[in-house]
Coordinates of C-alpha atoms in Angstrom, one line a residue:
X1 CA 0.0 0.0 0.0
X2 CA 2.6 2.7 1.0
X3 CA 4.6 1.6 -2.3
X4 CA 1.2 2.5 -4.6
X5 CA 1.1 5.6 -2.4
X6 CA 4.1 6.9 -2.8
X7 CA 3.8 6.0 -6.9
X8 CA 0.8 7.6 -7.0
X9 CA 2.3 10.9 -5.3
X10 CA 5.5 10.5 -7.3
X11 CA 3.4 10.8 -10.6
X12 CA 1.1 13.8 -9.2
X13 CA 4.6 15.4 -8.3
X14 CA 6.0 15.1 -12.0
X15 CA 3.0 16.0 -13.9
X16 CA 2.5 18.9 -11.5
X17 CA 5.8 20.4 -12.1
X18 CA 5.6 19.7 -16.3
X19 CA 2.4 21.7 -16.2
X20 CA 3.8 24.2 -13.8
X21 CA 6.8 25.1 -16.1
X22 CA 4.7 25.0 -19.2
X23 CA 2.8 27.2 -18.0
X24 CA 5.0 29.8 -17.2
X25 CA 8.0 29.6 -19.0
X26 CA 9.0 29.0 -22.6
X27 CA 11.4 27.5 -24.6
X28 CA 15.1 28.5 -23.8
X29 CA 16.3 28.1 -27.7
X30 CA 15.0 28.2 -31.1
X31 CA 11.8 27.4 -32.3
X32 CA 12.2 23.3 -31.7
X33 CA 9.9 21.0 -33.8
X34 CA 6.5 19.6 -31.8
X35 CA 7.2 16.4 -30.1
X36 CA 4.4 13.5 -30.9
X37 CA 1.4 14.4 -28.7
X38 CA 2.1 17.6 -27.9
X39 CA 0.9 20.8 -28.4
X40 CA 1.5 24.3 -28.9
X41 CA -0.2 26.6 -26.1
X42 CA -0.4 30.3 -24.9
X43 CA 1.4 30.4 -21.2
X44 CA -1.0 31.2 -18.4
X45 CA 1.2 33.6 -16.4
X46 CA 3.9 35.8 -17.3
X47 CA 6.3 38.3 -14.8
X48 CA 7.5 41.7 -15.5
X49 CA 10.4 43.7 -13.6
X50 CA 11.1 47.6 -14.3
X51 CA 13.8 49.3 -12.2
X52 CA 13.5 52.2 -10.8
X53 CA 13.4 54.9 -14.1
X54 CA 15.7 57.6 -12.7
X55 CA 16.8 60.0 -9.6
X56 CA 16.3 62.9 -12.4
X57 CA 14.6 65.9 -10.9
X58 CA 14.0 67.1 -14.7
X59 CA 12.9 63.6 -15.7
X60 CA 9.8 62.3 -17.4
X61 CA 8.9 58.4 -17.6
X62 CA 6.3 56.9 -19.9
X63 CA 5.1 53.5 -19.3
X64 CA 3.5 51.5 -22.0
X65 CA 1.9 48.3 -21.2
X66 CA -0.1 46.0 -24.4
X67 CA -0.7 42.4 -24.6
X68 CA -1.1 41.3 -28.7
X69 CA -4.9 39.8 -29.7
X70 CA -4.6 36.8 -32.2
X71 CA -4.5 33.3 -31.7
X72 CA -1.1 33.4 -29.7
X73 CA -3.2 35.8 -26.7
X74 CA -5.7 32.8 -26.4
X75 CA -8.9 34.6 -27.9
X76 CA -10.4 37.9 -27.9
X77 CA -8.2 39.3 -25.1
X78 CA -11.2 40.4 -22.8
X79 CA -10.3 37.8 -19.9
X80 CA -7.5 37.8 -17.5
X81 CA -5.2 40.6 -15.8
X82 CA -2.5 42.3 -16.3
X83 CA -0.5 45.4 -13.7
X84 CA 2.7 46.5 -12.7
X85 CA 2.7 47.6 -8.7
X86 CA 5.4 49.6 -7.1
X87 CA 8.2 47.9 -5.6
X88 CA 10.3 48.6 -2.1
X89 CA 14.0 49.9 -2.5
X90 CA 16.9 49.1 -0.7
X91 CA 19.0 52.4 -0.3
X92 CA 23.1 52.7 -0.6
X93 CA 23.4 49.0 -1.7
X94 CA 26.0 50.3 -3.6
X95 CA 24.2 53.6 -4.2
X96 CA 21.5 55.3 -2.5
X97 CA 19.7 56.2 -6.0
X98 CA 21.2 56.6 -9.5
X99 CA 22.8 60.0 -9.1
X100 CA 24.8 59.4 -5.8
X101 CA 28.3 58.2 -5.5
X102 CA 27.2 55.3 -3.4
X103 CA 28.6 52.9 -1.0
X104 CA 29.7 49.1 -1.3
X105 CA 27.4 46.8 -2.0
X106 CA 27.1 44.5 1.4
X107 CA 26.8 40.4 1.7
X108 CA 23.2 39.6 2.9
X109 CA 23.3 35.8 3.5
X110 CA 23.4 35.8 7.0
X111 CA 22.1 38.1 9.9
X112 CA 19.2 39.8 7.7
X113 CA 16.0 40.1 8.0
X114 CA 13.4 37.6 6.7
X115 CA 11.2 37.5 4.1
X116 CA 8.4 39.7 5.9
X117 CA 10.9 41.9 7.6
X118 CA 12.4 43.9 4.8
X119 CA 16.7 44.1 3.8
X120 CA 19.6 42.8 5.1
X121 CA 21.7 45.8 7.4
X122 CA 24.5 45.1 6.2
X123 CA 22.8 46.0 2.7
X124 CA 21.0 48.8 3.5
X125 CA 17.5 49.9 4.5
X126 CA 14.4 48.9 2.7
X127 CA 12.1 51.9 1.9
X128 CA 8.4 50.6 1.1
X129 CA 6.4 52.6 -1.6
X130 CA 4.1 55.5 -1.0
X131 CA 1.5 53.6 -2.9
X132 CA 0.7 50.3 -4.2
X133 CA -1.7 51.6 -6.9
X134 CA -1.3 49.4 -10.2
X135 CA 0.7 51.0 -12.5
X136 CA -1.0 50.6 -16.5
X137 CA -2.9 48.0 -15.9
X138 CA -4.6 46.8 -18.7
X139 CA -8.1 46.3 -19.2
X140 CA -7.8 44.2 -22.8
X141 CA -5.1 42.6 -25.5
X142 CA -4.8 44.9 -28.6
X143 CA -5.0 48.0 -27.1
X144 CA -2.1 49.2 -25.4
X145 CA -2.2 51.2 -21.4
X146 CA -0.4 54.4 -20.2
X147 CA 1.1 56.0 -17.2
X148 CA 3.5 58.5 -16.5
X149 CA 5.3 60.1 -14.1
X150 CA 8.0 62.8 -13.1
X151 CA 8.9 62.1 -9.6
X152 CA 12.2 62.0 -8.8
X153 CA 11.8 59.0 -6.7
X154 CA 9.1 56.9 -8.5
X155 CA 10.2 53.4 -7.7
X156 CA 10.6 50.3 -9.2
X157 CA 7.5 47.9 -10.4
X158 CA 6.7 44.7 -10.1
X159 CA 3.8 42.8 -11.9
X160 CA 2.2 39.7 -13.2
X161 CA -0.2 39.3 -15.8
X162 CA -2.8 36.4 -16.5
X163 CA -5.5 35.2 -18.8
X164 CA -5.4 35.7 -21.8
X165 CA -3.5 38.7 -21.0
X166 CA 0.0 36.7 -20.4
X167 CA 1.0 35.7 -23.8
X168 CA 3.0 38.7 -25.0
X169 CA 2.3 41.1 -22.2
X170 CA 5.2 44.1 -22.9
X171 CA 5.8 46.8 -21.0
X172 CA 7.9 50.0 -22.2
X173 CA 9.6 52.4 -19.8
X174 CA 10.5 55.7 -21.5
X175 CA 12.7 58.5 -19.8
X176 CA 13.3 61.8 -20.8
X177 CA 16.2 64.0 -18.9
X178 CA 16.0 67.1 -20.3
X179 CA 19.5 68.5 -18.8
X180 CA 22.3 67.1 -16.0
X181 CA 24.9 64.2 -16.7
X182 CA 22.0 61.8 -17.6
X183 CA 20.8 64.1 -20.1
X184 CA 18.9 62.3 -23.1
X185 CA 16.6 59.4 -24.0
X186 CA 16.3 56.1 -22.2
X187 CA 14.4 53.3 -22.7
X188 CA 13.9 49.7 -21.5
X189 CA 11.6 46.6 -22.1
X190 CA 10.4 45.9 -18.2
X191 CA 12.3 42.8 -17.8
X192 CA 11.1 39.0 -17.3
X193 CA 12.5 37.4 -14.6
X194 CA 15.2 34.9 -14.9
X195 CA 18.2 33.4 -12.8
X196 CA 21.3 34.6 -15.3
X197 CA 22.3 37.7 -17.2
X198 CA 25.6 38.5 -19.0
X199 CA 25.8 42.5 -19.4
X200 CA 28.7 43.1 -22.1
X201 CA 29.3 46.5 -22.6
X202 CA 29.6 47.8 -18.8
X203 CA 32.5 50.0 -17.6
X204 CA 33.6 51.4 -14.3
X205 CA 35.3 54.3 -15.3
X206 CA 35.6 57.3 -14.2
X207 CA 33.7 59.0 -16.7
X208 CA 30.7 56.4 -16.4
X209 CA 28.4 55.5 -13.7
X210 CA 26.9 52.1 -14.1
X211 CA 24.2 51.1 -11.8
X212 CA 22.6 47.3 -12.2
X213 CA 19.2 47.5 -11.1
X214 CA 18.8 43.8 -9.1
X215 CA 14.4 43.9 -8.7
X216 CA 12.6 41.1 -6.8
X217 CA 8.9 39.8 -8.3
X218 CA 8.5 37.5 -5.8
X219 CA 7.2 37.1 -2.4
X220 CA 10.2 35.3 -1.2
X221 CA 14.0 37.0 -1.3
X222 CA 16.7 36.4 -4.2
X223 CA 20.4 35.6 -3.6
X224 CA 22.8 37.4 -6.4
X225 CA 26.3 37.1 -6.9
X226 CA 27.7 40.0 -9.2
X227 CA 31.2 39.6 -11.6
X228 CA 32.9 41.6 -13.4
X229 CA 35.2 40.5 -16.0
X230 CA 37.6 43.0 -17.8
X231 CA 39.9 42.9 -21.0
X232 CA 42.7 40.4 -18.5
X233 CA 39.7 38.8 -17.0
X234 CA 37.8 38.8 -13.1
X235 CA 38.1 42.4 -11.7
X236 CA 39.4 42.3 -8.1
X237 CA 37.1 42.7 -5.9
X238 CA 34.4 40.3 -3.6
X239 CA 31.3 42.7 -2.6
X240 CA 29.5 41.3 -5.4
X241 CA 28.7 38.2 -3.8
X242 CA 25.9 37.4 -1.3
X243 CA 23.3 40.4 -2.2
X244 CA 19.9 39.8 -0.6
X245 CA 16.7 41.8 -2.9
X246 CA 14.2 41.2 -1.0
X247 CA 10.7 40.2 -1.9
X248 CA 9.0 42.9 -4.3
X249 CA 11.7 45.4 -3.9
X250 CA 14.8 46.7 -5.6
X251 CA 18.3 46.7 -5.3
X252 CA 20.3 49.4 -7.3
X253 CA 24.4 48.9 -6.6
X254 CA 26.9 50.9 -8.6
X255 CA 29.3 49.0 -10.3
X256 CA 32.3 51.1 -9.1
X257 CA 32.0 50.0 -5.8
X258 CA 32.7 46.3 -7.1
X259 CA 36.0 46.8 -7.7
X260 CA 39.1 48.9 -7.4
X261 CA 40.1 48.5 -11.5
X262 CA 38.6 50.8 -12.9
X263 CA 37.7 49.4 -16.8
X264 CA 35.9 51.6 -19.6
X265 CA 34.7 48.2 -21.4
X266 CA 34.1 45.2 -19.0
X267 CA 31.3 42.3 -19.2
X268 CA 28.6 41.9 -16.0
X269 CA 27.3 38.7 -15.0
X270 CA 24.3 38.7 -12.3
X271 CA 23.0 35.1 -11.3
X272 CA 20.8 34.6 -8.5
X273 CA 21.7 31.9 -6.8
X274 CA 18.2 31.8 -4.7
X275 CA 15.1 32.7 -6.0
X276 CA 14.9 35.0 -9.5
X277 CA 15.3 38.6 -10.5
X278 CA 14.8 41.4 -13.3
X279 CA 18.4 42.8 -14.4
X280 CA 18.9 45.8 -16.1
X281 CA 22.0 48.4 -16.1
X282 CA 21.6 52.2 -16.3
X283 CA 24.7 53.6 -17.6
X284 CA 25.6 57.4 -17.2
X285 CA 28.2 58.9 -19.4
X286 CA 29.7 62.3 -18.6
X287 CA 29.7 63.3 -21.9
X288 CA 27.3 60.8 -24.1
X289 CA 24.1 60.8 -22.1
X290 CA 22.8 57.7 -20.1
X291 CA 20.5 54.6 -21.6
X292 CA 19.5 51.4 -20.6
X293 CA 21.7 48.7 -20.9
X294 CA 19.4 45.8 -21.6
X295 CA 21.0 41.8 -20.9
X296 CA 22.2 40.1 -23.9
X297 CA 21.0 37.0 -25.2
X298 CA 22.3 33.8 -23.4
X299 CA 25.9 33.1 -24.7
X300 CA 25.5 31.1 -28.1
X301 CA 28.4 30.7 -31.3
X302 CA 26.8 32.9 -33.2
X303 CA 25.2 36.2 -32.4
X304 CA 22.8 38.9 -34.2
X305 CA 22.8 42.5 -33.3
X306 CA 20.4 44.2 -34.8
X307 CA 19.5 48.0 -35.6
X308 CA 22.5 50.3 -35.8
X309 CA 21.1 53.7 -36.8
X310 CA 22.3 54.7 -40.3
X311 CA 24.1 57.9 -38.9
X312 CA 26.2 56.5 -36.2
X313 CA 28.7 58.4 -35.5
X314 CA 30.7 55.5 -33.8
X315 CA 30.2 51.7 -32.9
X316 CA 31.9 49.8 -30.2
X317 CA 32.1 46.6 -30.0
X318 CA 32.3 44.7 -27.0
X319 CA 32.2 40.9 -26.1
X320 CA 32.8 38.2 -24.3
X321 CA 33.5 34.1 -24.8
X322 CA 32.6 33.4 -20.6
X323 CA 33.6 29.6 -21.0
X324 CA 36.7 27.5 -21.2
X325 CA 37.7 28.3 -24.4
X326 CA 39.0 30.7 -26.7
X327 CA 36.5 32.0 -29.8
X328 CA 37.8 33.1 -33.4
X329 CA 34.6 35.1 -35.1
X330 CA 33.6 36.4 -38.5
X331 CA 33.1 40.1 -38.2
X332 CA 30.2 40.8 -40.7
X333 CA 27.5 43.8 -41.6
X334 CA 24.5 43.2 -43.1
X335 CA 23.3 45.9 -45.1
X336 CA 20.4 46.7 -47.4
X337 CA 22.8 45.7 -50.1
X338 CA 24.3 42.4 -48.8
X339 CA 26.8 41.1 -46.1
X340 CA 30.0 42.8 -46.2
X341 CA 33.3 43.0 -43.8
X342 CA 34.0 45.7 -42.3
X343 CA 37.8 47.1 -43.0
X344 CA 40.5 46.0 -41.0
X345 CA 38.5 43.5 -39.2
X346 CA 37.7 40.1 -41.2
X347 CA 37.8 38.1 -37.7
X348 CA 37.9 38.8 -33.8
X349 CA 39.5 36.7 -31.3
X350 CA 38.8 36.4 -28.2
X351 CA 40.0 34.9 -25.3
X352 CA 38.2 32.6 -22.3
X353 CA 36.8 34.7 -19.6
X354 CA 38.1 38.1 -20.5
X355 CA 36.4 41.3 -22.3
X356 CA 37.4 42.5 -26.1
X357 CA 36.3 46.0 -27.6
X358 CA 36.6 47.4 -30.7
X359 CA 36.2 50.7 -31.9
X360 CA 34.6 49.8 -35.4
X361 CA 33.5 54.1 -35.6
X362 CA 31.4 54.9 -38.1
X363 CA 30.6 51.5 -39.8
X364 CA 27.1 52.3 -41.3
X365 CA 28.5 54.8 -43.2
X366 CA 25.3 56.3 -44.1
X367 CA 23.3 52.6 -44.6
X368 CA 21.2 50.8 -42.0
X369 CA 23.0 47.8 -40.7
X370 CA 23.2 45.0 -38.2
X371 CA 26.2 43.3 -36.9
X372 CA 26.3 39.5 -37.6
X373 CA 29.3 37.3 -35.8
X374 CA 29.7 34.0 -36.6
X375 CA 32.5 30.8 -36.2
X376 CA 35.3 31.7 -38.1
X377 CA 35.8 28.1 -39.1
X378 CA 32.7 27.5 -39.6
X379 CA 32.0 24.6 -36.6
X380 CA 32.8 26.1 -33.7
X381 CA 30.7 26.0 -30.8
X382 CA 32.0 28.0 -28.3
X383 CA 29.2 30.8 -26.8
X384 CA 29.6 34.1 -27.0
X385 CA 28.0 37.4 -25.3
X386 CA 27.9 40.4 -27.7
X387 CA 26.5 44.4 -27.1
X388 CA 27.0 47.5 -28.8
X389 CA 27.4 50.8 -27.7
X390 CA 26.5 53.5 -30.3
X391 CA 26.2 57.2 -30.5
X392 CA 24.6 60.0 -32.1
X393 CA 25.7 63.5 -32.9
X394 CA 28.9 65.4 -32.6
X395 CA 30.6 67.2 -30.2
X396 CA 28.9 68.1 -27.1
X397 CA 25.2 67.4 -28.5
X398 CA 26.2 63.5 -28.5
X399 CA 24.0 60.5 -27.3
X400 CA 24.7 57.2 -26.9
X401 CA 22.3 53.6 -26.6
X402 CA 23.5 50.2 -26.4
X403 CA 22.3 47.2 -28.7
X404 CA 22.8 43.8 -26.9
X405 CA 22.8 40.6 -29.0
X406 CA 19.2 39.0 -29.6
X407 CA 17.5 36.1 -30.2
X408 CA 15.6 35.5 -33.4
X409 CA 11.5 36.1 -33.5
X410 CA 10.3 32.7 -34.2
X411 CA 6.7 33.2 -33.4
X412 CA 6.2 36.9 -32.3
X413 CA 7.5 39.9 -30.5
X414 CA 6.1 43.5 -29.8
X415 CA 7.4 46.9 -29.5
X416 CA 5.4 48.8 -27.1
X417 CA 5.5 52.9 -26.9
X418 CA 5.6 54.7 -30.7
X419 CA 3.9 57.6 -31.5
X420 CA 3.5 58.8 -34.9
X421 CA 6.9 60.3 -36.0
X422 CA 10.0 59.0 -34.2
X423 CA 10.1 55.2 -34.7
X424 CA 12.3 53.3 -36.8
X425 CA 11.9 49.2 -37.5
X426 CA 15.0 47.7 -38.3
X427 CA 15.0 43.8 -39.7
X428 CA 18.0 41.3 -40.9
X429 CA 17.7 38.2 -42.1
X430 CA 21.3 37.0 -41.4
X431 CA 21.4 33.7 -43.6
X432 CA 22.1 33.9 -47.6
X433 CA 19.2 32.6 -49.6
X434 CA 16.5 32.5 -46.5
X435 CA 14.3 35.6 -47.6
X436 CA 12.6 37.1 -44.4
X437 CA 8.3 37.8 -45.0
X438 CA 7.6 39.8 -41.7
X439 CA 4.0 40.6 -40.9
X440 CA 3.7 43.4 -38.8
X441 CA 1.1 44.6 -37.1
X442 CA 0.4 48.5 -35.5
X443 CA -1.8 48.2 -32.8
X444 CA -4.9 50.6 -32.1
X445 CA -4.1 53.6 -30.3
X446 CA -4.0 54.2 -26.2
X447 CA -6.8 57.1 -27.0
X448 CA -8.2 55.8 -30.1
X449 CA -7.3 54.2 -34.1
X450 CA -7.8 51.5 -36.0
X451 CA -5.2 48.2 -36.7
X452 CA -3.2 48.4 -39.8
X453 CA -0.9 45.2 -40.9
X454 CA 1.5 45.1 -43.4
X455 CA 4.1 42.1 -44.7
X456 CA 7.6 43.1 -45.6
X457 CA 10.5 41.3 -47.3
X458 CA 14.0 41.0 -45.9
X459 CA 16.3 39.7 -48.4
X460 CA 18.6 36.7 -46.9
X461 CA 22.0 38.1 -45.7
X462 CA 20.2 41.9 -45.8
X463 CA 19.0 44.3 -43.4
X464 CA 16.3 47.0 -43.4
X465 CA 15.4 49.8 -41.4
X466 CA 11.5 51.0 -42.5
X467 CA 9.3 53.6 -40.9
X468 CA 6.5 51.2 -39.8
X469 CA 2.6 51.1 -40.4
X470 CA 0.6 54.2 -38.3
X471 CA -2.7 53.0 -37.4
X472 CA -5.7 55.0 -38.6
X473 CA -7.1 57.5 -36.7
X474 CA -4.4 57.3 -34.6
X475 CA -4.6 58.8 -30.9
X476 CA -1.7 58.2 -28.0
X477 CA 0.5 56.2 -28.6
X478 CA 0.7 52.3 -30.2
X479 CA 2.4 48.8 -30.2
X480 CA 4.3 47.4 -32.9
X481 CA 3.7 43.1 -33.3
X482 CA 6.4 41.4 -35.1
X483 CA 5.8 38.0 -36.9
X484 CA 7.2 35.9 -39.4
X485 CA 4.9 35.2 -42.2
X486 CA 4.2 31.3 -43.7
X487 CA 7.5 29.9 -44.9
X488 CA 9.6 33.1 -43.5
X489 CA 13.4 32.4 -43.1
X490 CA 15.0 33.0 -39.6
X491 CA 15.2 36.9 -38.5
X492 CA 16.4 39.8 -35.9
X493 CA 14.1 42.6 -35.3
X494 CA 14.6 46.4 -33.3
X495 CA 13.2 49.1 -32.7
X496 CA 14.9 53.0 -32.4
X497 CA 12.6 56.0 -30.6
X498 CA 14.2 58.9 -31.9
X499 CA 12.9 62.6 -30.0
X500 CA 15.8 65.2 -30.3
X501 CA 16.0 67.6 -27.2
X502 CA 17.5 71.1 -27.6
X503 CA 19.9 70.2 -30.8
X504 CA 21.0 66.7 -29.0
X505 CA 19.8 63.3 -31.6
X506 CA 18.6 61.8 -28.3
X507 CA 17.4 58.2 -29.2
X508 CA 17.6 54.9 -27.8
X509 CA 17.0 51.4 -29.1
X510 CA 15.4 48.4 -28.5
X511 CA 15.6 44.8 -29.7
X512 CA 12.6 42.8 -30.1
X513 CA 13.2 38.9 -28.9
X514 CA 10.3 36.5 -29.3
X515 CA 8.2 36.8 -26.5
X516 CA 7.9 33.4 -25.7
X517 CA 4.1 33.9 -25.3
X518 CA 3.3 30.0 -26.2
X519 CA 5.3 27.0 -25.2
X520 CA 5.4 22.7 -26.4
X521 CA 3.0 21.4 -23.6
X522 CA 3.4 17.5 -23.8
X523 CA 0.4 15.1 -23.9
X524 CA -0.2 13.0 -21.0
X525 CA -1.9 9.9 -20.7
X526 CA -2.7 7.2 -18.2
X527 CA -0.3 4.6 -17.4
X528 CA -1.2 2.1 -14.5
X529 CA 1.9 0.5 -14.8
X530 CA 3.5 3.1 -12.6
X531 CA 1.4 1.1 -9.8
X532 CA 3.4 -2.2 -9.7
X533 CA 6.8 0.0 -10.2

C-alpha cells in the first residue's frame, strides 16, 4: 500500500511540475519541432520587472503596457489581468539612487532580515512605496495602457499578468532628462524574470556611472552574486557576492564599488543563486548621455545584433567568450545591399573569460546595418555574449544607446510605446538565400485608431530599417507586433525611438526577442503500470 502511495504521489509530483513550467516559461532556444502528442499553447502567467526609471529631478517616464490579440493571446483578449505595482528599494546598496556616489554593495546571507521583515543591514534599508496603486494595468489585449510620471523617486514595479493577457504582455519604460549628466533618452523593455544575465558593454570608469538594477517579483527574497570580467579577466574585488533583494523590492548597486580596477569596457554577469530577479544596467556617461543597458541573449556561437542607426557616429564593440575556451569570429555587416566585412576586421579573437572592444566608428557609413558574428571556421561551438554601444551626434550634442545581441522572432515579439513620428523598425535576415516575410502589425491607439498590418520582405543576408505602419485614426501612442509570415526564413528585429532635445539626436533602441508567449505542452496519458513500479 505505502509503495502505490508513494507511486501515486511520485506521478502527481512530476506532472505537476511539467504543467507548472509550461505554463510559465518558454522554450530556452530556437523554435524546436512539436514532439508527438504535444501541443503548442499560450502560457498562463507571465512576470514583468522595471527598475527604478531615474533620480532625475528634470525627468519624465512613460510606461507603456499591451498584450497582442490573435490566436497566440488565447482569444479575444477580454479575460484575464495584467499590472505593474510599485516595488520597495533598498538604499546605498551600492548607491542610495542613481545620481549618488554610493557605497559598497554588502553580503546579505546571514544576519538579515526575513522575508516579511524587509533588507539585510548590512545592505541597507528597505524603503516601502508610498502607494501600491497598479501602474497601466490593462483592461484588454490589442489595445495598449499608459502611465506617466515625473517624480524623482518613482520606484521600481513589479507585476504579473494572467488570462489571456499573459502571452505577450510588454511593458515600455520611457525616460526623458532634459538637462544634468544623464541628459537624453532612455528606454527599457520591463524585464522578465530569470536566474542569469551577461551585461557586455559595462565599464567602471571614471567617466561612467553604471548602476545594475537587481528587482525582486516574488514574495520570497533572491540571492545574487555580481562579476565583473575585464579585458585580462575577473576584476578584483568580492562585494558582489551574497546580495539579498528582498521580496518585491529593488536593489540598485553601482558598479564602481565592485571593484578597485577601474575598466571603460568590462562584461557583467548577475546570477541569482536563490530565488529569481529582473536585471537591467543604467549607464551614465559624462559626456554621451545615459541609456538602458538591456541583458544580452544567453551566450551562443553565433550572435545577431540588430539596428544600428544609419548615422552613427561611432560603434563599439564589445564581447565576451565566458567559458573554457577561446573564440575566433567572423566580423560581418549586413546591409540593405548584402553582407559585407568591415575594413580591417575580417575576424575577432577572443580569449576565455576576459572582455574584447573594438572601436569599429562609423561603420554604417550612411546605410542601416546590423552586426552578424559568426565561427570563423565554420564549426565552432564556443558561446559568446555580444552588445554594442552606439552614439549620435557630434561634439557636445552626443547621445549614446546600447544594442545587446538578440535572439531570433520565431513566433512573435512587440514593440510597445511609438507615436507617430520618431520610430524606426530595423529587420536582418542573417542567412544567404532565407528571404525574411515579416507581418507586422500597428496596434490601435491608447486614445483611439484602428489596426493596420502590413508584410515586408527581408532579403537573406540583408538588413532594413522601414518607418512602420501608423494605425488609422491614430490617438496616443501604439504597439508594434512582429511575426514571421508562412515559410519566413530566420530573422532579428529592433526598434529606435528617436525625439531630439535642444539640438541633442537623443534616441535609444530596443531589440525585439520572441516573447515566448506559447510554449510545447506534452500530452499526458494514463499509465497504471506506474502502480506495480
Amino acid at each position: 500500500m505505502k509503495r502505490t502511495m508513494m507511486s501515486l504521489i511520485g506521478v502527481a509530483v512530476a506532472l505537476g511540475a511539467v504543467t507548472g513550467v509550461a505554463a510559465v516559461n518558454a522554450p530556452a532556444g530556437g523554435d524546436h519541432k512539436a514532439a508527438r502528442g504535444s501541443a503548442r499553447l499560450p502560457v498562463q502567467r507571465s512576470a514583468l520587472a522595471c527598475p527604478a526609471p531615474t533620480s532625475s529631478e528634470v525627468g519624465q517616464t512613460d510606461y507603456t503596457a499591451f498584450a497582442p490579440k490573435g490566436a497566440a493571446a488565447g482569444g479575444d483578449g477580454t479575460k484575464g489581468t495584467a499590472a505593474l505595482v510599485p516595488a520597495g528599494t533598498v538604499k546605498d546598496a551600492g548607491g542610495s539612487d542613481s545620481g549618488g556616489k554610493g557605497k559598497k554593495a554588502g553580503k546579505g546571507g546571514k544576519g538579515g532580515k526575513d522575508a516579511a521583515g524587509g533588507a539585510d543591514s548590512a545592505s541597507g534599508q528597505l524603503v516601502a512605496p508610498r502607494d501600491t496603486k497598479p501602474v497601466a494595468p490593462l483592461k484588454e489585449a490589442g489595445t495598449p495602457a499608459t502611465a506617466s510620471t515625473d517624480s524623482a523617486d518613482a520606484p521600481a514595479l513589479v507585476g504579473a499578468a494572467d488570462g489571456t493577457l499573459a502571452p505577450g504582455w510588454t511593458v515600455q519604460q520611457t525616460t526623458s532628462v532634459a538637462a544634468g549628466a544623464g541628459r537624453g533618452l532612455m528606454g527599457l523593455n520591463c524585464t522578465t524574470p530569470d536566474t542569469t544575465f551577461w551585461f557586455p558593454g559595462v565599464s567602471t570608469a571614471a567617466d561612467r556611472q553604471d548602476y545594475v538594477h537587481l528587482t525582486n517579483p516574488d514574495p520570497t527574497p533572491a540571492v545574487v552574486d555580481l562579476q565583473l570580467r575585464g579585458k585580462d579577466g575577473s576584476l578584483g574585488g568580492s562585494t558582489g557576492e551574497d546580495i539579498t533583494v528582498p521580496p518585491h523590492a529593488t536593489v540598485p548597486v553601482l558598479l564602481s564599488t565592485l571593484t578597485t580596477a577601474p575598466a571603460t569596457n568590462a562584461s557583467l554577469q548577475v546570477v541569482a543563486r536563490e530565488g529569481r530577479i529582473g536585471a537591467a544596467v543604467q549607464a551614465t556617461d559624462a559626456k554621451l548621455g545615459s541609456d538602458w543597458l538591456p541583458a544580452a541573449a544567453d551566450p551562443s556561437p553565433s550572435v545577431v545584433l540588430p539596428g544600428i542607426p544609419k548615422d552613427a557616429g561611432s560603434v563599439r564593440l564589445v564581447a565576451l567568450a565566458p567559458g573554457e575556451s577561446d573564440a575566433d569570429l567572423k566580423v560581418q555587416l549586413a546591409t540593405p545591399s548584402g553582407l559585407i566585412t568591415p575594413a580591417g576586421l575580417e575576424t575577432l579573437h577572443l580569449k576565455s573569460g576576459m572582455t574584447t572592444a573594438v572601436d569599429l566608428k562609423d561603420l554604417t557609413k550612411g546605410e542601416a546595418g546590423s552586426l552578424v558574428l559568426t565561427p570563423a571556421d565554420g564549426s565552432s561551438k564556443v558561446p559568446v555574449a555580444a552588445a554594442l554601444r552606439v552614439t549620435r551626434g557630434k561634439g557636445a550634442k552626443q547621445e549614446m544607446a546600447f544594442i545587446p545581441a538578440t535572439r531570433p522572432v520565431e513566433q512573435r515579439a512587440t514593440a510597445a510605446d511609438n507615436r507617430a513620428k520618431g520610430s524606426t523598425l530595423s529587420l536582418v535576415a542573417p542567412e544567404k538565400g532565407k528571404d525574411a516575410e515579416v507581418k507586422v502589425t500597428a496596434s490601435a491607439g491608447s486614445g483611439g485608431g484602428t489596426p493596420v498590418t502590413k508584410t515586408y520582405t527581408v532579403k537573406g543576408g540583408t538588413s532594413r530599417d522601414l518607418t512602420p505602419p501608423i494605425p488609422q485614426g491614430l490617438k496616443g501612442t501604439y504597439a508594434l507586433t512582429v511575426e514571421p509570415a508562412s515559410g519566413s526564413g530566420p530573422f532579428y528585429a529592433a526598434r529606435m525611438l528617436a525625439r531630439p532635445q535642444g539640438g541633442v539626436p537623443a534616441f535609444t533602441v530596443q531589440t525585439l526577442p520572441d516573447d515566448r508567449g506559447t510554449v510545447l505542452v506534452p500530452t499526458a496519458g494514463q499509465d497504471l503500470s506506474v502502480l506495480t513500479k
